[in-house]
Amino acid sequence: MAYSVVTAAASEPITLEEAKNFLRVDGSDDDALIGALISAAREMCEQYTRRILVTTTIDEYFDGFPNYKNAVSKDIIYLSRGPVQSITSLKYVDEIGSEATVDPSYYVSDTISEPARVASTAGWFATNGIINQVIVRYVVGTDVSSIPTPLKQGMLLIISDLYDKRDDRVRKMPTASEYLFNPFRIFTF
């Protein structure tokens, strides 16, 4: 599975002022650096938790429709990012190589579960056999004010760590950030 951003978030989850207050920085000399660190911390949080924090539209690609033999999980597509607000469209490359859009009456979506899922109501369609041939476009993330405090605190710790240690050395995410992020991780199959 791969995904690409269609419509990026309009803002970062942490403002420049919040980050500067946490870092105890008064001047504006490092504003560009701190802004870059805010983006880096958000991306680290999103990769670790498999969440998109601020409302964003993405396309997620699959190599084909699922075809499970287990009746309980039959024909279910699991989405890798959350929290999902809505499914915008479901497209695929048909047998003759044309892109087709699946009518929403042919599937149901569960945006409450994590990972969110899309299930066929009557079976999926024949595809062309190429990679990335099934595309689910969905809106994911939340309003900035709804981002859980532990995630924001973990990002502030990352910003502080990156700001204080600006040398070229391999290191892992601060352990405290991992502990703050762990309850929010989404696990996919």
Coordinates of C-alpha atoms in Angstrom, one line a residue:
M1 CA 0.0 0.0 0.0
A2 CA 1.1 3.5 -0.8
Y3 CA -0.6 6.8 -0.5
S4 CA -0.2 10.3 -1.9
V5 CA -1.5 13.6 -0.6
V6 CA -4.2 15.1 -2.9
T7 CA -5.1 18.1 -0.7
A8 CA -2.6 19.0 2.0
A9 CA -3.5 20.2 5.5
A10 CA -4.0 24.0 5.7
S11 CA -2.0 24.3 8.9
E12 CA 0.4 22.6 11.2
P13 CA -0.8 21.1 14.5
I14 CA 1.6 23.3 16.5
T15 CA 2.0 27.0 15.9
L16 CA 5.3 28.8 15.7
E17 CA 4.4 30.6 18.9
E18 CA 3.6 27.4 20.8
A19 CA 7.0 25.9 19.7
K20 CA 8.9 29.0 20.6
N21 CA 7.3 29.1 24.0
F22 CA 8.2 25.5 24.6
L23 CA 11.8 26.1 23.5
R24 CA 12.0 29.4 25.4
V25 CA 13.0 31.3 22.3
D26 CA 12.3 35.0 22.3
G27 CA 13.8 36.3 19.0
S28 CA 12.8 35.6 15.4
D29 CA 16.3 34.5 14.1
D30 CA 15.4 30.8 14.2
D31 CA 11.7 31.1 13.0
A32 CA 12.4 29.4 9.7
L33 CA 14.3 26.6 11.4
I34 CA 11.6 26.1 14.1
G35 CA 8.9 26.1 11.3
A36 CA 10.8 23.3 9.6
L37 CA 11.2 21.4 12.9
I38 CA 7.4 21.6 13.4
S39 CA 6.8 20.0 10.0
A40 CA 9.4 17.3 10.7
A41 CA 7.9 16.5 14.1
R42 CA 4.4 16.2 12.6
E43 CA 5.7 13.9 9.9
M44 CA 7.5 11.8 12.5
C45 CA 4.3 11.5 14.6
E46 CA 2.2 10.7 11.5
Q47 CA 4.6 7.9 10.4
Y48 CA 4.9 6.4 13.8
T49 CA 1.2 6.5 14.6
R50 CA -0.1 5.9 11.1
R51 CA -2.4 8.9 11.6
I52 CA -2.8 12.0 9.6
L53 CA -3.2 14.7 12.2
V54 CA -4.8 17.7 10.4
T55 CA -7.6 17.3 7.8
T56 CA -6.0 16.1 4.5
T57 CA -7.3 14.3 1.4
I58 CA -5.3 11.3 0.3
D59 CA -5.3 8.6 -2.4
E60 CA -4.4 5.2 -1.1
Y61 CA -3.3 2.6 -3.7
F62 CA -3.8 -1.2 -3.6
D63 CA -2.5 -3.8 -6.1
G64 CA -6.0 -5.3 -6.4
F65 CA -9.3 -5.9 -4.7
P66 CA -9.2 -8.3 -1.8
N67 CA -10.6 -11.8 -2.3
Y68 CA -10.5 -13.6 1.0
K69 CA -12.0 -17.0 1.6
N70 CA -13.0 -16.2 5.2
A71 CA -16.7 -15.1 5.1
V72 CA -16.1 -12.7 8.0
S73 CA -13.4 -10.6 6.3
K74 CA -14.4 -11.2 2.7
D75 CA -13.9 -8.4 0.3
I76 CA -12.7 -5.8 2.9
I77 CA -10.2 -3.1 2.1
Y78 CA -8.4 -1.8 5.2
L79 CA -7.3 1.8 5.0
S80 CA -3.8 2.4 6.5
R81 CA -4.3 6.0 7.8
G82 CA -6.8 7.4 10.2
P83 CA -8.9 8.9 11.6
V84 CA -11.0 8.7 8.4
Q85 CA -13.7 11.3 8.1
S86 CA -15.2 10.1 4.8
I87 CA -14.6 8.1 1.6
T88 CA -14.6 10.4 -1.4
S89 CA -14.3 7.8 -4.2
L90 CA -13.2 4.3 -5.0
K91 CA -11.6 3.8 -8.5
Y92 CA -9.9 0.9 -10.3
V93 CA -8.3 0.0 -13.6
D94 CA -10.6 -2.4 -15.4
E95 CA -9.7 -5.3 -17.6
I96 CA -9.3 -3.2 -20.7
G97 CA -7.0 -0.6 -18.9
S98 CA -9.6 2.1 -18.4
E99 CA -10.1 3.8 -15.0
A100 CA -13.6 3.2 -13.6
T101 CA -15.3 4.7 -10.5
V102 CA -17.2 2.3 -8.3
D103 CA -20.7 3.4 -7.6
P104 CA -21.1 4.0 -3.8
S105 CA -24.1 1.6 -3.7
Y106 CA -21.6 -1.3 -4.3
Y107 CA -19.7 -0.7 -1.1
V108 CA -20.1 0.3 2.5
S109 CA -17.5 2.1 4.6
D110 CA -16.7 1.9 8.3
T111 CA -15.0 5.1 9.3
I112 CA -15.4 4.4 13.1
S113 CA -13.1 1.4 13.3
E114 CA -9.3 1.8 13.2
P115 CA -8.2 0.9 10.7
A116 CA -11.1 2.1 8.8
R117 CA -12.4 -0.2 6.1
V118 CA -14.4 -0.4 2.9
A119 CA -16.5 -3.6 2.2
S120 CA -18.1 -4.7 -1.0
T121 CA -21.8 -5.3 -0.9
A122 CA -21.8 -7.6 -4.0
G123 CA -18.2 -8.5 -4.7
W124 CA -15.5 -6.5 -6.4
F125 CA -14.7 -6.1 -10.1
A126 CA -12.2 -7.7 -12.4
T127 CA -9.0 -5.6 -12.7
N128 CA -6.2 -5.2 -15.2
G129 CA -3.5 -6.9 -13.1
I130 CA -1.2 -3.9 -12.8
I131 CA 0.2 -2.6 -9.6
N132 CA -1.6 0.3 -7.8
Q133 CA -4.8 -0.4 -9.7
V134 CA -7.3 0.2 -6.9
I135 CA -7.4 3.8 -5.6
V136 CA -9.4 4.9 -2.5
R137 CA -9.6 8.6 -2.1
Y138 CA -10.6 9.7 1.4
V139 CA -10.5 12.6 3.8
V140 CA -8.5 11.9 6.9
G141 CA -7.4 13.8 10.0
T142 CA -9.1 16.2 12.3
D143 CA -9.4 19.8 13.2
V144 CA -6.3 21.2 14.9
S145 CA -8.2 21.8 18.1
S146 CA -9.2 18.1 18.2
I147 CA -5.6 16.7 18.2
P148 CA -5.0 14.9 21.5
T149 CA -2.7 16.6 23.9
P150 CA -0.3 13.7 24.2
L151 CA 0.4 13.8 20.5
K152 CA 1.1 17.6 20.6
Q153 CA 3.3 17.1 23.7
G154 CA 5.2 14.3 22.0
M155 CA 5.8 16.6 18.9
L156 CA 7.0 19.4 21.1
L157 CA 9.6 17.0 22.7
I158 CA 10.8 16.1 19.2
I159 CA 11.1 19.7 18.2
S160 CA 13.1 20.4 21.3
D161 CA 15.4 17.4 20.7
L162 CA 16.0 18.4 17.1
Y163 CA 16.5 22.1 18.0
D164 CA 19.0 21.4 20.8
K165 CA 21.0 18.7 19.0
R166 CA 21.6 20.1 15.5
D167 CA 24.5 17.8 14.7
D168 CA 24.7 15.1 12.1
R169 CA 24.2 11.9 14.1
V170 CA 21.8 9.0 14.0
R171 CA 19.4 8.9 16.9
K172 CA 16.0 7.7 17.5
M173 CA 12.9 9.5 18.5
P174 CA 12.8 10.7 22.1
T175 CA 11.5 7.8 24.3
A176 CA 9.0 10.1 26.0
S177 CA 7.5 10.9 22.6
E178 CA 7.2 7.2 21.8
Y179 CA 5.3 6.6 25.1
L180 CA 3.0 9.6 24.4
F181 CA 2.4 8.3 20.8
N182 CA 1.9 4.6 21.6
P183 CA -1.8 4.6 22.6
F184 CA -2.7 6.4 19.3
R185 CA -1.0 4.0 16.9
I186 CA -3.1 2.4 14.2
F187 CA -2.1 -1.2 13.3
T188 CA -3.0 -2.5 9.9
F189 CA -3.0 -6.0 8.4

